[in-house]
JSON list of C-alpha atoms and ligand atoms in Angstrom, two decimals:
[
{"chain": "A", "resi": 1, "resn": "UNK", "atom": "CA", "xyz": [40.62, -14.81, -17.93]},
{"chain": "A", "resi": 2, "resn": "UNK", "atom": "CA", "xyz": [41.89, -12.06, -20.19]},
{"chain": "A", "resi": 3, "resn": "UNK", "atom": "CA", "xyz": [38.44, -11.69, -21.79]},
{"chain": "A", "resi": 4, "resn": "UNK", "atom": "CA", "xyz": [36.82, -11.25, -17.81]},
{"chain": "A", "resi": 5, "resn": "UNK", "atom": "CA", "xyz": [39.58, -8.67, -17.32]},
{"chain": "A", "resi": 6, "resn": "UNK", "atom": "CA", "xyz": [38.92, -6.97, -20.49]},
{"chain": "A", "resi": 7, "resn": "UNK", "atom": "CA", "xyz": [34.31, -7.20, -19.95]},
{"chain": "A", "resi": 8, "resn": "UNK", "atom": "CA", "xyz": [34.99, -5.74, -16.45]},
{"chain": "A", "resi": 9, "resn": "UNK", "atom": "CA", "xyz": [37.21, -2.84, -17.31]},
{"chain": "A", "resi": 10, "resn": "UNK", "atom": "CA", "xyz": [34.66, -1.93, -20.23]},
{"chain": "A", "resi": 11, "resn": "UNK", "atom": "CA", "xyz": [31.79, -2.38, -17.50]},
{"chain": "A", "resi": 12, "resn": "UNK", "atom": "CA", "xyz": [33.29, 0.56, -15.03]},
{"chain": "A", "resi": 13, "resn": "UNK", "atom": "CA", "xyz": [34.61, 2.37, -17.59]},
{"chain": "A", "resi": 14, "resn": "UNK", "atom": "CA", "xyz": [31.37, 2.40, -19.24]},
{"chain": "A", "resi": 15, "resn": "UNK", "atom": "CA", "xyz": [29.68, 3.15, -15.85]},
{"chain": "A", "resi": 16, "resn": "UNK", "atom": "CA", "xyz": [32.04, 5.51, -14.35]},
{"chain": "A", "resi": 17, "resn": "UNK", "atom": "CA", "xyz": [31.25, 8.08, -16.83]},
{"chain": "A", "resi": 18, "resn": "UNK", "atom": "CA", "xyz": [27.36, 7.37, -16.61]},
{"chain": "A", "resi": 19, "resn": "UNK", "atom": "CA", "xyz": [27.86, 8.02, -12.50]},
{"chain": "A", "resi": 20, "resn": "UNK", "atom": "CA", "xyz": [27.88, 11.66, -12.71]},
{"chain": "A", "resi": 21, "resn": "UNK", "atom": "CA", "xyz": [24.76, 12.48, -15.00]},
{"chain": "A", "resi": 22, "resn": "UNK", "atom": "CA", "xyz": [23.14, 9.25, -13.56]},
{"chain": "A", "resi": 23, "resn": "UNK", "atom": "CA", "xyz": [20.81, 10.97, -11.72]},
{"chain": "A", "resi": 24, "resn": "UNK", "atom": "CA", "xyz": [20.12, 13.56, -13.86]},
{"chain": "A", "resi": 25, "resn": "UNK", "atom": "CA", "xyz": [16.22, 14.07, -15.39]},
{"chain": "A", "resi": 26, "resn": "UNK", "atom": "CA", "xyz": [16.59, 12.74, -18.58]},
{"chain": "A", "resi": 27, "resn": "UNK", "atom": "CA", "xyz": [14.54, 9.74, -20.67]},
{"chain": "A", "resi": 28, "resn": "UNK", "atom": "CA", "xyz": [17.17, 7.22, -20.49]},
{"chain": "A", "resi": 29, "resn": "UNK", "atom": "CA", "xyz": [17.20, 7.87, -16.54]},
{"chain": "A", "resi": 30, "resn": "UNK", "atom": "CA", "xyz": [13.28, 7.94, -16.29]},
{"chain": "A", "resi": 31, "resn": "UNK", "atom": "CA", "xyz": [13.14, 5.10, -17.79]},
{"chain": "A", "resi": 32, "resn": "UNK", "atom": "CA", "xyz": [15.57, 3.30, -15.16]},
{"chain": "A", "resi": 33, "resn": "UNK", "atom": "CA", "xyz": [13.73, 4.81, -12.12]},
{"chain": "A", "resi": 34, "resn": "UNK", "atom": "CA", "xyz": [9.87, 3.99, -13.62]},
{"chain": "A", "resi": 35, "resn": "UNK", "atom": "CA", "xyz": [11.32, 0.23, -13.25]},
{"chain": "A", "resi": 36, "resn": "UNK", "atom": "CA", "xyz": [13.26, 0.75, -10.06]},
{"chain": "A", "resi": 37, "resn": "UNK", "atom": "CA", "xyz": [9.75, 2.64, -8.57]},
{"chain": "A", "resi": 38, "resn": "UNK", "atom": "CA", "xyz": [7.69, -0.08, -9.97]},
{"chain": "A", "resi": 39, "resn": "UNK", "atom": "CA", "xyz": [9.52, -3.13, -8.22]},
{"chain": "A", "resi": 40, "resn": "UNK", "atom": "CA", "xyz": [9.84, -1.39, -5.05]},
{"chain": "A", "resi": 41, "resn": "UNK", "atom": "CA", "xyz": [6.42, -0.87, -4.89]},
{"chain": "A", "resi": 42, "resn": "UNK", "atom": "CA", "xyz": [5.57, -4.85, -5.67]},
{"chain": "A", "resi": 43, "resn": "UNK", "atom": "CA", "xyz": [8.05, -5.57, -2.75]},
{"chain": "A", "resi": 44, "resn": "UNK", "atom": "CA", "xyz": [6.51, -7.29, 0.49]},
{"chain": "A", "resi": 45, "resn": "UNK", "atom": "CA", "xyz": [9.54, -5.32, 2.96]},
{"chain": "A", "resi": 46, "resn": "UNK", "atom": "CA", "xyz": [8.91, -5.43, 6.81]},
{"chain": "A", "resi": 47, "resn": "UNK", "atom": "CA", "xyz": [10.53, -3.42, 9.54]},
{"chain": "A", "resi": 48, "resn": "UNK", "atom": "CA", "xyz": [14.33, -4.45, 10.37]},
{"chain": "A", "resi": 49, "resn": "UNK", "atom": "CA", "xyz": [14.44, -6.03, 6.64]},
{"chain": "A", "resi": 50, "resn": "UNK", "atom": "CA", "xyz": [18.48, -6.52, 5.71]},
{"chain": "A", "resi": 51, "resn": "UNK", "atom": "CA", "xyz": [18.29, -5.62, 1.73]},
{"chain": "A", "resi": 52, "resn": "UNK", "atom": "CA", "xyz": [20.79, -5.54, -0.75]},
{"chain": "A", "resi": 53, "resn": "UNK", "atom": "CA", "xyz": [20.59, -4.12, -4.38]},
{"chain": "A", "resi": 54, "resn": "UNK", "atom": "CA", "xyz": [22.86, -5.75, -6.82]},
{"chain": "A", "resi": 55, "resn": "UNK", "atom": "CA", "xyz": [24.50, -3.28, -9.16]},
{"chain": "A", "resi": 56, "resn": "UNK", "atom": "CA", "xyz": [22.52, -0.44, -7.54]},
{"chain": "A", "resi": 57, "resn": "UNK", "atom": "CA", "xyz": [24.17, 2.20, -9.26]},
{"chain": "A", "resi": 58, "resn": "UNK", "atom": "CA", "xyz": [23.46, 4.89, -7.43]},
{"chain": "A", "resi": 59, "resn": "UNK", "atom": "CA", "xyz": [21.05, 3.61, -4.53]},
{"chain": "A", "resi": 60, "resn": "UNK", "atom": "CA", "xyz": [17.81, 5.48, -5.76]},
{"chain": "A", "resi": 61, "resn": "UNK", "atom": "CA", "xyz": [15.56, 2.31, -5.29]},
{"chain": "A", "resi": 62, "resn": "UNK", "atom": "CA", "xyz": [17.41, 1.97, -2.03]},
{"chain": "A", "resi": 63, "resn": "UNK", "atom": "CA", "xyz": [16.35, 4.94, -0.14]},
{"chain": "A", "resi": 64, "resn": "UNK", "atom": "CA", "xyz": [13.18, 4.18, -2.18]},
{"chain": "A", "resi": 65, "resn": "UNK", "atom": "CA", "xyz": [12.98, 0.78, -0.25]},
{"chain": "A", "resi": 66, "resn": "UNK", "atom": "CA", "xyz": [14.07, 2.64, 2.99]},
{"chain": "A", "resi": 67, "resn": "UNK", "atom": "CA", "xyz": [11.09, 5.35, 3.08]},
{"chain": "A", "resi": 68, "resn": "UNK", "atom": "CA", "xyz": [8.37, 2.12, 3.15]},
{"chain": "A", "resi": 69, "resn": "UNK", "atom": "CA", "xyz": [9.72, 0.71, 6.43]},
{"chain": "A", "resi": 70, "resn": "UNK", "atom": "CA", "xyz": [10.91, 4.23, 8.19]},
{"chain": "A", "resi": 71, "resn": "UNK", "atom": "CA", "xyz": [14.45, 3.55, 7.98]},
{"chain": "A", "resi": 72, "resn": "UNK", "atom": "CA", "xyz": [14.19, 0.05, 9.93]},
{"chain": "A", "resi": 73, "resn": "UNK", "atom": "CA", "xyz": [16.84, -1.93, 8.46]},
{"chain": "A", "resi": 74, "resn": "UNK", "atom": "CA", "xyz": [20.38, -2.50, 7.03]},
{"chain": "A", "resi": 75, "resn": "UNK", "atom": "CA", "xyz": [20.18, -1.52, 3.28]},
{"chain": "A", "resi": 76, "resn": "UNK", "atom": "CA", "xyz": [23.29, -2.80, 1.30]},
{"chain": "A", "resi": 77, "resn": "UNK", "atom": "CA", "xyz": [23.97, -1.40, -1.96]},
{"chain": "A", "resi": 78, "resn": "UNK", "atom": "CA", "xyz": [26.93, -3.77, -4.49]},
{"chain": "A", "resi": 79, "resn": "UNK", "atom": "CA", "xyz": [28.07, -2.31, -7.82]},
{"chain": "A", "resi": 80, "resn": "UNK", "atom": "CA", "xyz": [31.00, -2.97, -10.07]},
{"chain": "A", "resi": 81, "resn": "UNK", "atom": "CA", "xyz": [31.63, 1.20, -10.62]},
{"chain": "A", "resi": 82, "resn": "UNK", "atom": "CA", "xyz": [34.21, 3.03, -8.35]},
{"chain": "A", "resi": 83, "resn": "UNK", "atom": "CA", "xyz": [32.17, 6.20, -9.44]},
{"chain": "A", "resi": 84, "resn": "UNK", "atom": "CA", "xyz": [28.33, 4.92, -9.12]},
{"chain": "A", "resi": 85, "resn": "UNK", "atom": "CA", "xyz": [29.45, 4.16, -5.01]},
{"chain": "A", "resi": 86, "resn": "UNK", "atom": "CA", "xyz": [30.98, 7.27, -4.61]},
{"chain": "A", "resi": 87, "resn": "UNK", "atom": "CA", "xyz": [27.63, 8.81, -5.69]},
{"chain": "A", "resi": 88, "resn": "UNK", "atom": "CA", "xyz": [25.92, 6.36, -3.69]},
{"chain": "A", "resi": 89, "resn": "UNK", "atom": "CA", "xyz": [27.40, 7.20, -0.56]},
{"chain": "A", "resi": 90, "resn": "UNK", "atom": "CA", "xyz": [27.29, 10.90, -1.03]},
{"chain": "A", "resi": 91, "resn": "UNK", "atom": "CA", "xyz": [23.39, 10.86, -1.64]},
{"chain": "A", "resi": 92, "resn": "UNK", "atom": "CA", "xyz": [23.36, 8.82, 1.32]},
{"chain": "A", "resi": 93, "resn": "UNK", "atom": "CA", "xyz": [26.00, 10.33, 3.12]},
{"chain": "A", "resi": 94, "resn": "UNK", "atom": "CA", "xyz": [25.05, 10.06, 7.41]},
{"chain": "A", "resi": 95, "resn": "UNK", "atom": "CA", "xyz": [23.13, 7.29, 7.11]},
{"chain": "A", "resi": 96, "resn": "UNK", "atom": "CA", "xyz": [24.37, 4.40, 9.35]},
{"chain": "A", "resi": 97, "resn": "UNK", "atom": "CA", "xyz": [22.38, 1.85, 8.26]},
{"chain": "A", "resi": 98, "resn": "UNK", "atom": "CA", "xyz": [22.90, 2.03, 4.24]},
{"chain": "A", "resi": 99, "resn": "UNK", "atom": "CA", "xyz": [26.30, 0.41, 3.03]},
{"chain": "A", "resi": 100, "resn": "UNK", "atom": "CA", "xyz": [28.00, 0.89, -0.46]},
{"chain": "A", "resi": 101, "resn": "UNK", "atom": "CA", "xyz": [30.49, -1.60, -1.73]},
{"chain": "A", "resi": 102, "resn": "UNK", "atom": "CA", "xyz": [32.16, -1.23, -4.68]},
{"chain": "A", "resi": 103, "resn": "UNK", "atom": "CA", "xyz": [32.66, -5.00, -5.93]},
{"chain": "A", "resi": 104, "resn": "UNK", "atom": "CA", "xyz": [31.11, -7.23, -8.79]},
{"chain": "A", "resi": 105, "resn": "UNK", "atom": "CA", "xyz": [28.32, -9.27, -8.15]},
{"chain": "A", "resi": 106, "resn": "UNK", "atom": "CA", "xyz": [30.47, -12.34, -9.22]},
{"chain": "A", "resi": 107, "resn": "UNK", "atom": "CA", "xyz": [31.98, -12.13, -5.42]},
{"chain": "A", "resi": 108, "resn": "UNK", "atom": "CA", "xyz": [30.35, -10.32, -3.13]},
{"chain": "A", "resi": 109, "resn": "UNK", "atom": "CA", "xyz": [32.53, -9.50, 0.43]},
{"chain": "A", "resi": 110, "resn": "UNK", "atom": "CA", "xyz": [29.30, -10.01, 2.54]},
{"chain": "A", "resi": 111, "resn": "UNK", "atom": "CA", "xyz": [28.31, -12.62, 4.51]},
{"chain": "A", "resi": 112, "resn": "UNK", "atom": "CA", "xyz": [25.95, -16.11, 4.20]},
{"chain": "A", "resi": 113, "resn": "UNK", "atom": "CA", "xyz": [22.65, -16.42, 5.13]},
{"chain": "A", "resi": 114, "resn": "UNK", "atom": "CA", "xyz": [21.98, -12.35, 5.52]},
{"chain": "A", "resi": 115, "resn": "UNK", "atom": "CA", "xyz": [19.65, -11.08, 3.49]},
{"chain": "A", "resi": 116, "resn": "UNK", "atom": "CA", "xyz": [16.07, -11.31, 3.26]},
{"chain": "A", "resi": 117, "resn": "UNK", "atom": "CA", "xyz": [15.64, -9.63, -0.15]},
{"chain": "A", "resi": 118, "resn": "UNK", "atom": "CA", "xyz": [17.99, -8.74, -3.32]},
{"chain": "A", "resi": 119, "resn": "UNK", "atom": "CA", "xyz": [17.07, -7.19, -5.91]},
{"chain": "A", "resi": 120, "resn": "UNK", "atom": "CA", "xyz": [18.62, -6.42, -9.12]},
{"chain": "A", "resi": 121, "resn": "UNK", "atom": "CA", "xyz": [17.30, -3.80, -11.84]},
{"chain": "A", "resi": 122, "resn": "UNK", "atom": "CA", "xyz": [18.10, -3.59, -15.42]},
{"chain": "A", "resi": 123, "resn": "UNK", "atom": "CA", "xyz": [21.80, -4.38, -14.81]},
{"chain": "A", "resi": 124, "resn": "UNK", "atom": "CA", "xyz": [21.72, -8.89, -15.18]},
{"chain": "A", "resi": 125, "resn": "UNK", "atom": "CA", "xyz": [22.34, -8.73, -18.41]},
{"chain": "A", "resi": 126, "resn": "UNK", "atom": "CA", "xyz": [25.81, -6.93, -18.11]},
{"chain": "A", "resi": 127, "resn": "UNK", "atom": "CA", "xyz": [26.93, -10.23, -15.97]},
{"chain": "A", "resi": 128, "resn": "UNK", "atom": "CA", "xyz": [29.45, -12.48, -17.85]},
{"chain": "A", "resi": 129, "resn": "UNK", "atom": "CA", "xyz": [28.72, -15.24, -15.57]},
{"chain": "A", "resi": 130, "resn": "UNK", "atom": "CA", "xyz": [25.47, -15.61, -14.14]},
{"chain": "A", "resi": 131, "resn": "UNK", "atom": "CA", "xyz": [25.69, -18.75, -12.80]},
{"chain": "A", "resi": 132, "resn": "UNK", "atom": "CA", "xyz": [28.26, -17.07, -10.36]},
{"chain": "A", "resi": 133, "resn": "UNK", "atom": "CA", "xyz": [26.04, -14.72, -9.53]},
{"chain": "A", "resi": 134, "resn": "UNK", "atom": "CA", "xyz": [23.20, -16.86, -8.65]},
{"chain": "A", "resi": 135, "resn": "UNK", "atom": "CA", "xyz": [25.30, -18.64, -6.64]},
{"chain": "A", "resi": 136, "resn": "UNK", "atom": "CA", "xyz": [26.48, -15.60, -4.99]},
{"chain": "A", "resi": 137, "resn": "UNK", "atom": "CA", "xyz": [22.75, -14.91, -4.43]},
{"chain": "A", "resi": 138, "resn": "UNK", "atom": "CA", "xyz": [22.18, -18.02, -2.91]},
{"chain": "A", "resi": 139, "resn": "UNK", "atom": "CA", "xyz": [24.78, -17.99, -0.41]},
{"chain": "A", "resi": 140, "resn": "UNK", "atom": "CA", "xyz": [24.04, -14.64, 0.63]},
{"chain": "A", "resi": 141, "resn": "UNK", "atom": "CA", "xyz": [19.95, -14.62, 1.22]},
{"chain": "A", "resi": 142, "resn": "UNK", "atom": "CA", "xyz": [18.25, -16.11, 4.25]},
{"chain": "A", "resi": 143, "resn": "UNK", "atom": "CA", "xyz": [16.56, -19.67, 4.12]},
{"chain": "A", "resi": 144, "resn": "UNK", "atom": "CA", "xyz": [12.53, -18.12, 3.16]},
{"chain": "A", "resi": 145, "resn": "UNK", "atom": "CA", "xyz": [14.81, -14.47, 1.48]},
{"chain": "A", "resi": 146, "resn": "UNK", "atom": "CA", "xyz": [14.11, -13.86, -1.84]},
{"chain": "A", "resi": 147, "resn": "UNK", "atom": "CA", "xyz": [15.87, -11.74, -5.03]},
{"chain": "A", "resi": 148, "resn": "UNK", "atom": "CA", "xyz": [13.59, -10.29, -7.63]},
{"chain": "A", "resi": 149, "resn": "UNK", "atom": "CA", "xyz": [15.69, -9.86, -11.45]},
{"chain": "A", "resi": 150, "resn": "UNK", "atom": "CA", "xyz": [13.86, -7.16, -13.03]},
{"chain": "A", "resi": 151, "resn": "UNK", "atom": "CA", "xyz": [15.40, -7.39, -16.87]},
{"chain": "A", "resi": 152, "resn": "UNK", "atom": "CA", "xyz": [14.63, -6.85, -20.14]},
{"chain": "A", "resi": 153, "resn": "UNK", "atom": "CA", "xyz": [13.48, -10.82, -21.07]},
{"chain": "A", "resi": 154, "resn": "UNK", "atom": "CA", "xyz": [13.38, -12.36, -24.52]},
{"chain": "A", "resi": 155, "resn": "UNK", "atom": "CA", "xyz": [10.71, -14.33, -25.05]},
{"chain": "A", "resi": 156, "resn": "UNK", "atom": "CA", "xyz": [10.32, -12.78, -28.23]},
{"chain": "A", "resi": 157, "resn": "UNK", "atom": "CA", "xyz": [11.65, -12.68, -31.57]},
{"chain": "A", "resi": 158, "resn": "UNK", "atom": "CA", "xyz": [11.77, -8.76, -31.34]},
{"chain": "A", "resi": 159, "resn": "UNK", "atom": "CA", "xyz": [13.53, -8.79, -28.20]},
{"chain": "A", "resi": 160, "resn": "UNK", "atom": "CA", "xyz": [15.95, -11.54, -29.34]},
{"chain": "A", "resi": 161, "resn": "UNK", "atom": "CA", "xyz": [17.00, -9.19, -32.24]},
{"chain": "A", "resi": 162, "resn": "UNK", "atom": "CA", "xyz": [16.76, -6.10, -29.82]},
{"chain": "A", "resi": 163, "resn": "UNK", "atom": "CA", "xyz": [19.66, -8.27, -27.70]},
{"chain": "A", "resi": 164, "resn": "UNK", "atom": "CA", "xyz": [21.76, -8.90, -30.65]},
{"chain": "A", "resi": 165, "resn": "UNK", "atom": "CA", "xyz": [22.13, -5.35, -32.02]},
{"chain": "A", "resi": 166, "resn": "UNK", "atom": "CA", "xyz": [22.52, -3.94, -28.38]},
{"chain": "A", "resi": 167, "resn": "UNK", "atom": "CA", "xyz": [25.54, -6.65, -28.61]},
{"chain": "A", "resi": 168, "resn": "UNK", "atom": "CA", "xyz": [26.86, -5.86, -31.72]},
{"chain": "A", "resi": 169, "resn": "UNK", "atom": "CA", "xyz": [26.74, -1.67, -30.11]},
{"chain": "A", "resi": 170, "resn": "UNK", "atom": "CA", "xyz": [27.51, -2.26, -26.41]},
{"chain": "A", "resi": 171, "resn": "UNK", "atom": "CA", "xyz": [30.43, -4.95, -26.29]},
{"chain": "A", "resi": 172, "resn": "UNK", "atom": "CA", "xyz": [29.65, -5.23, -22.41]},
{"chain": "A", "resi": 173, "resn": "UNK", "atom": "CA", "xyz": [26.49, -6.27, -22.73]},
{"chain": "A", "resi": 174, "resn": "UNK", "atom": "CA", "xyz": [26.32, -9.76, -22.18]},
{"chain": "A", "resi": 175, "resn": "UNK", "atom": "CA", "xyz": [22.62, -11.19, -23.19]},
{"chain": "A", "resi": 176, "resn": "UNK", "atom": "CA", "xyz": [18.52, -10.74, -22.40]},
{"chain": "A", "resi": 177, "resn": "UNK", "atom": "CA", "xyz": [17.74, -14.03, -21.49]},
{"chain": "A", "resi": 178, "resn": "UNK", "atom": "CA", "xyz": [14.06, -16.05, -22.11]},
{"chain": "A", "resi": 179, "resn": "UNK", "atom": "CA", "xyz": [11.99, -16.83, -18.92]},
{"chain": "A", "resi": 180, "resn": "UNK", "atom": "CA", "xyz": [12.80, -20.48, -19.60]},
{"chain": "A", "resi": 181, "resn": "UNK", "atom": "CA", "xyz": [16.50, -20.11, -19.11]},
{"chain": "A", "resi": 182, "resn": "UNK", "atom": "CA", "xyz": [16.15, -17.70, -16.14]},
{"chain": "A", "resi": 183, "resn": "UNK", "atom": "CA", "xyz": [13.99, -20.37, -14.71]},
{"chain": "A", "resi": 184, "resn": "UNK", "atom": "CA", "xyz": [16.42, -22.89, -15.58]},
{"chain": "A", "resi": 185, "resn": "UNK", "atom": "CA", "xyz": [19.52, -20.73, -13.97]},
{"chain": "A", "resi": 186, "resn": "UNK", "atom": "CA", "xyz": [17.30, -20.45, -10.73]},
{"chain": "A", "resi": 187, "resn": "UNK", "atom": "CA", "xyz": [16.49, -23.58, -10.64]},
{"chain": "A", "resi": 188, "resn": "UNK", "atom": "CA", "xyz": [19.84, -24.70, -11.03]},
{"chain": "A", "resi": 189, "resn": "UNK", "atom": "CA", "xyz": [21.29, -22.17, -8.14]},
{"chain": "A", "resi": 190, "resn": "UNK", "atom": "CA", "xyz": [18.83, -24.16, -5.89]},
{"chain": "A", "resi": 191, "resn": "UNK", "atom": "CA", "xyz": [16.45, -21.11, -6.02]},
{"chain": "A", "resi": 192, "resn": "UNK", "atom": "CA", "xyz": [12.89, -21.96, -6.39]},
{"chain": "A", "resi": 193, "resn": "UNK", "atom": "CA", "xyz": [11.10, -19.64, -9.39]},
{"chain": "A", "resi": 194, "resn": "UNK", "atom": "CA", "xyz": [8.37, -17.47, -9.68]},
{"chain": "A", "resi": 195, "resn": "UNK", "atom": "CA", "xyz": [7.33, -14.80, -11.88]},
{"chain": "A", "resi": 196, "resn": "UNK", "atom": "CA", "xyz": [5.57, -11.77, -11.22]},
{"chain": "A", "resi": 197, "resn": "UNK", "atom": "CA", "xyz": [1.95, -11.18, -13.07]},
{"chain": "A", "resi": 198, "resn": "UNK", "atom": "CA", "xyz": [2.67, -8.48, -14.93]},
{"chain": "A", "resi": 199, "resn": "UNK", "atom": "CA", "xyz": [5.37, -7.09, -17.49]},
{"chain": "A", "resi": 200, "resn": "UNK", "atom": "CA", "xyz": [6.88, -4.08, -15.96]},
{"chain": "A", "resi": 201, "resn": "UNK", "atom": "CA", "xyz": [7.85, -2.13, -18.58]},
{"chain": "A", "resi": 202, "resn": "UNK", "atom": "CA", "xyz": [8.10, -2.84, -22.30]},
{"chain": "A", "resi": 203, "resn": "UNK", "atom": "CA", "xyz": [9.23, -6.33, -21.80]},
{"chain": "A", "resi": 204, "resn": "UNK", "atom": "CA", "xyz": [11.21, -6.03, -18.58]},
{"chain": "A", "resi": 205, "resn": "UNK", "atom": "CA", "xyz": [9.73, -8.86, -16.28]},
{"chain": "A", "resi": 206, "resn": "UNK", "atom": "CA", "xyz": [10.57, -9.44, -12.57]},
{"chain": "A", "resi": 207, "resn": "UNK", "atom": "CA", "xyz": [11.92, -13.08, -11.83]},
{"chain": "A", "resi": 208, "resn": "UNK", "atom": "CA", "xyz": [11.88, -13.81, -8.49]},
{"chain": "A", "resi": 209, "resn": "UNK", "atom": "CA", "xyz": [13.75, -16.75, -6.89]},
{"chain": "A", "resi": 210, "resn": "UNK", "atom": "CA", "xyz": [13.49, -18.46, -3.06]},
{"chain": "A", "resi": 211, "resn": "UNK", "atom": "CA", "xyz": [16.13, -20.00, -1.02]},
{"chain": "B", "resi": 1, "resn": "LIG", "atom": "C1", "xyz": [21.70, 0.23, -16.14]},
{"chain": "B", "resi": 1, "resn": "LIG", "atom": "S1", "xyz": [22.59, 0.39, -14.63]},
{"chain": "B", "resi": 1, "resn": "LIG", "atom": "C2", "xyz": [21.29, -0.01, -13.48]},
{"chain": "B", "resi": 1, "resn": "LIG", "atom": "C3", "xyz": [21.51, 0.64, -12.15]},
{"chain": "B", "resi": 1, "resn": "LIG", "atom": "C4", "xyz": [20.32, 0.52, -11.21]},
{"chain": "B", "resi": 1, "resn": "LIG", "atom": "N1", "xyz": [20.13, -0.84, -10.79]},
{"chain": "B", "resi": 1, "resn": "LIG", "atom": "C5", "xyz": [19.07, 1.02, -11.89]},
{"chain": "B", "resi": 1, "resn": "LIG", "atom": "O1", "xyz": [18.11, 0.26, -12.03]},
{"chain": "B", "resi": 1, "resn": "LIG", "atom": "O2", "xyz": [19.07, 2.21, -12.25]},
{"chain": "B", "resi": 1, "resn": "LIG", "atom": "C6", "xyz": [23.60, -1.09, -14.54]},
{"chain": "B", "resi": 1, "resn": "LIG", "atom": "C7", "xyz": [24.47, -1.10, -13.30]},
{"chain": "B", "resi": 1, "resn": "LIG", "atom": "O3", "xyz": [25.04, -2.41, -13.17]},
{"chain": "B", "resi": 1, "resn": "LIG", "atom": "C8", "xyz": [26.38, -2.26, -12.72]},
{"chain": "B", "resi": 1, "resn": "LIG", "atom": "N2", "xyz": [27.14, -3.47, -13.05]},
{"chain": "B", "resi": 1, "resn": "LIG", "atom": "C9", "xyz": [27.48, -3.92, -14.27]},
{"chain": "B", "resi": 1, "resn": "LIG", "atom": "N3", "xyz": [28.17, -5.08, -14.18]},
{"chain": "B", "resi": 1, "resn": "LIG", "atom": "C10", "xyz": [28.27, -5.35, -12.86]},
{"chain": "B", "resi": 1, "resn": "LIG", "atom": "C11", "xyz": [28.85, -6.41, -12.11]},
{"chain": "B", "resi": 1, "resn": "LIG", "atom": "N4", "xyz": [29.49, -7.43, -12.71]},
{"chain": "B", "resi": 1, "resn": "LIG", "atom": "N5", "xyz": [28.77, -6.38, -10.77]},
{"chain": "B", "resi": 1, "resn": "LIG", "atom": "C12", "xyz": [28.13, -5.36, -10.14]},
{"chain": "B", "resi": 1, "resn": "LIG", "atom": "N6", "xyz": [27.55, -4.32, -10.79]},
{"chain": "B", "resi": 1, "resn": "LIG", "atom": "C13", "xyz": [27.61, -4.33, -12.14]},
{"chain": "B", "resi": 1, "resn": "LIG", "atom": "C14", "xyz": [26.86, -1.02, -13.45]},
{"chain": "B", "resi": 1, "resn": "LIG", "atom": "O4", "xyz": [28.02, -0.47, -12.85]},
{"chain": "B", "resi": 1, "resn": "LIG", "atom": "C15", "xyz": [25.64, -0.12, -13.37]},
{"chain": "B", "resi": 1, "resn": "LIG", "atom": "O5", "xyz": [25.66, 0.70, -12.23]}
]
């Protein structure tokens, strides 16, 4: 318990001071929007879609996901940073149908059987439990919704040593995982896996799990 206190204090603290320059125009930031832009485009969203972005820092690929449909929808936006939703909202500040809730995507106050996509960018592998997560995922999409992970994923030897230096830097990241152990975490969260085609970026790969 004291180590979960401890990962999700150096989580927000970490992200808190990343809110205000978060949507700055730097490289680091390019880099996080060219994957948010690139999954939003490979997203199948129809009018009145309910959508939630798990750690959606703050909400860029939402209003991304908003344009596509003219607005129709509820967009929900989840992340563990007091100071990435107060961007959030500001950005998106008079717009009834997005919601920002500052929470961690271990327990999300939303309700079952909502959603009809989730997706999650470049922020999994900051999750000390995924199973949780998954489970949270579950319980929250539609029978037929669908999440799409879009994360860095080592299924190579050069990624695998990428993920333990980031570790030995970043003590709140958690871990990059192969696409044989996200497919066995979906599969085990009742989620059945696909994989998109293509690599997104580097070796960031979208996993996309079924309820
Ligand atoms: C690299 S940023 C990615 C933000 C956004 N999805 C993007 O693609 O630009 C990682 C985000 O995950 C959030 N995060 C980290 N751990 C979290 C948790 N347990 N629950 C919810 N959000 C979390 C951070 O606060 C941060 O905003």
């Amino acid at each position: 318990m004291k180590d979960e206190i401890k990962h999700a204090q150096l989580n927000k603290e970490k992200w808190d001071k990343w809110a205000s320059s978060y949507d700055s125009n730097n490289w680091r930031n390019k880099y996080l929007r060219d994957a948010q832009s690139k999954l939003v485009s490979y997203l199948d969203v129809k009018d009145n879609v309910r959508f939630l972005d798990l750690g959606c820092g703050t909400g860029w690929a939402i209003g991304e996901t908003a344009k596509l449909v003219g607005n129709k929808g509820e967009f929900y936006g989840v992340d563990l940073s007091e100071k990435m939703i107060e961007k959030a909202k500001s950005n998106f500040r008079g717009r009834d149908n997005f919601h920002f809730i500052e929470a961690s995507a271990e327990s999300i106050p939303l309700n079952n059987n909502f959603f009809d996509i989730i997706i999650c960018t470049n922020s999994f592998h900051h999750y000390l439990h995924p199973d949780k997560v998954l489970k949270e995922i579950y319980r929250l999409l539609k029978k037929g919704g669908k999440i799409y992970i879009l994360d860095p994923t080592a299924d190579s030897w050069i990624i695998k040593i990428i993920d333990k230096i980031i570790k030995l830097a970043e003590p709140e990241h958690v871990k990059l995982y192969s696409t044989k152990e996200f497919r066995l975490m979906f599969e085990k969260a009742q989620l059945k896996y696909s994989i998109a085609p293509q690599t997104f970026q580097a070796a960031s790969k979208v996993h996309i799990g079924e309820k």
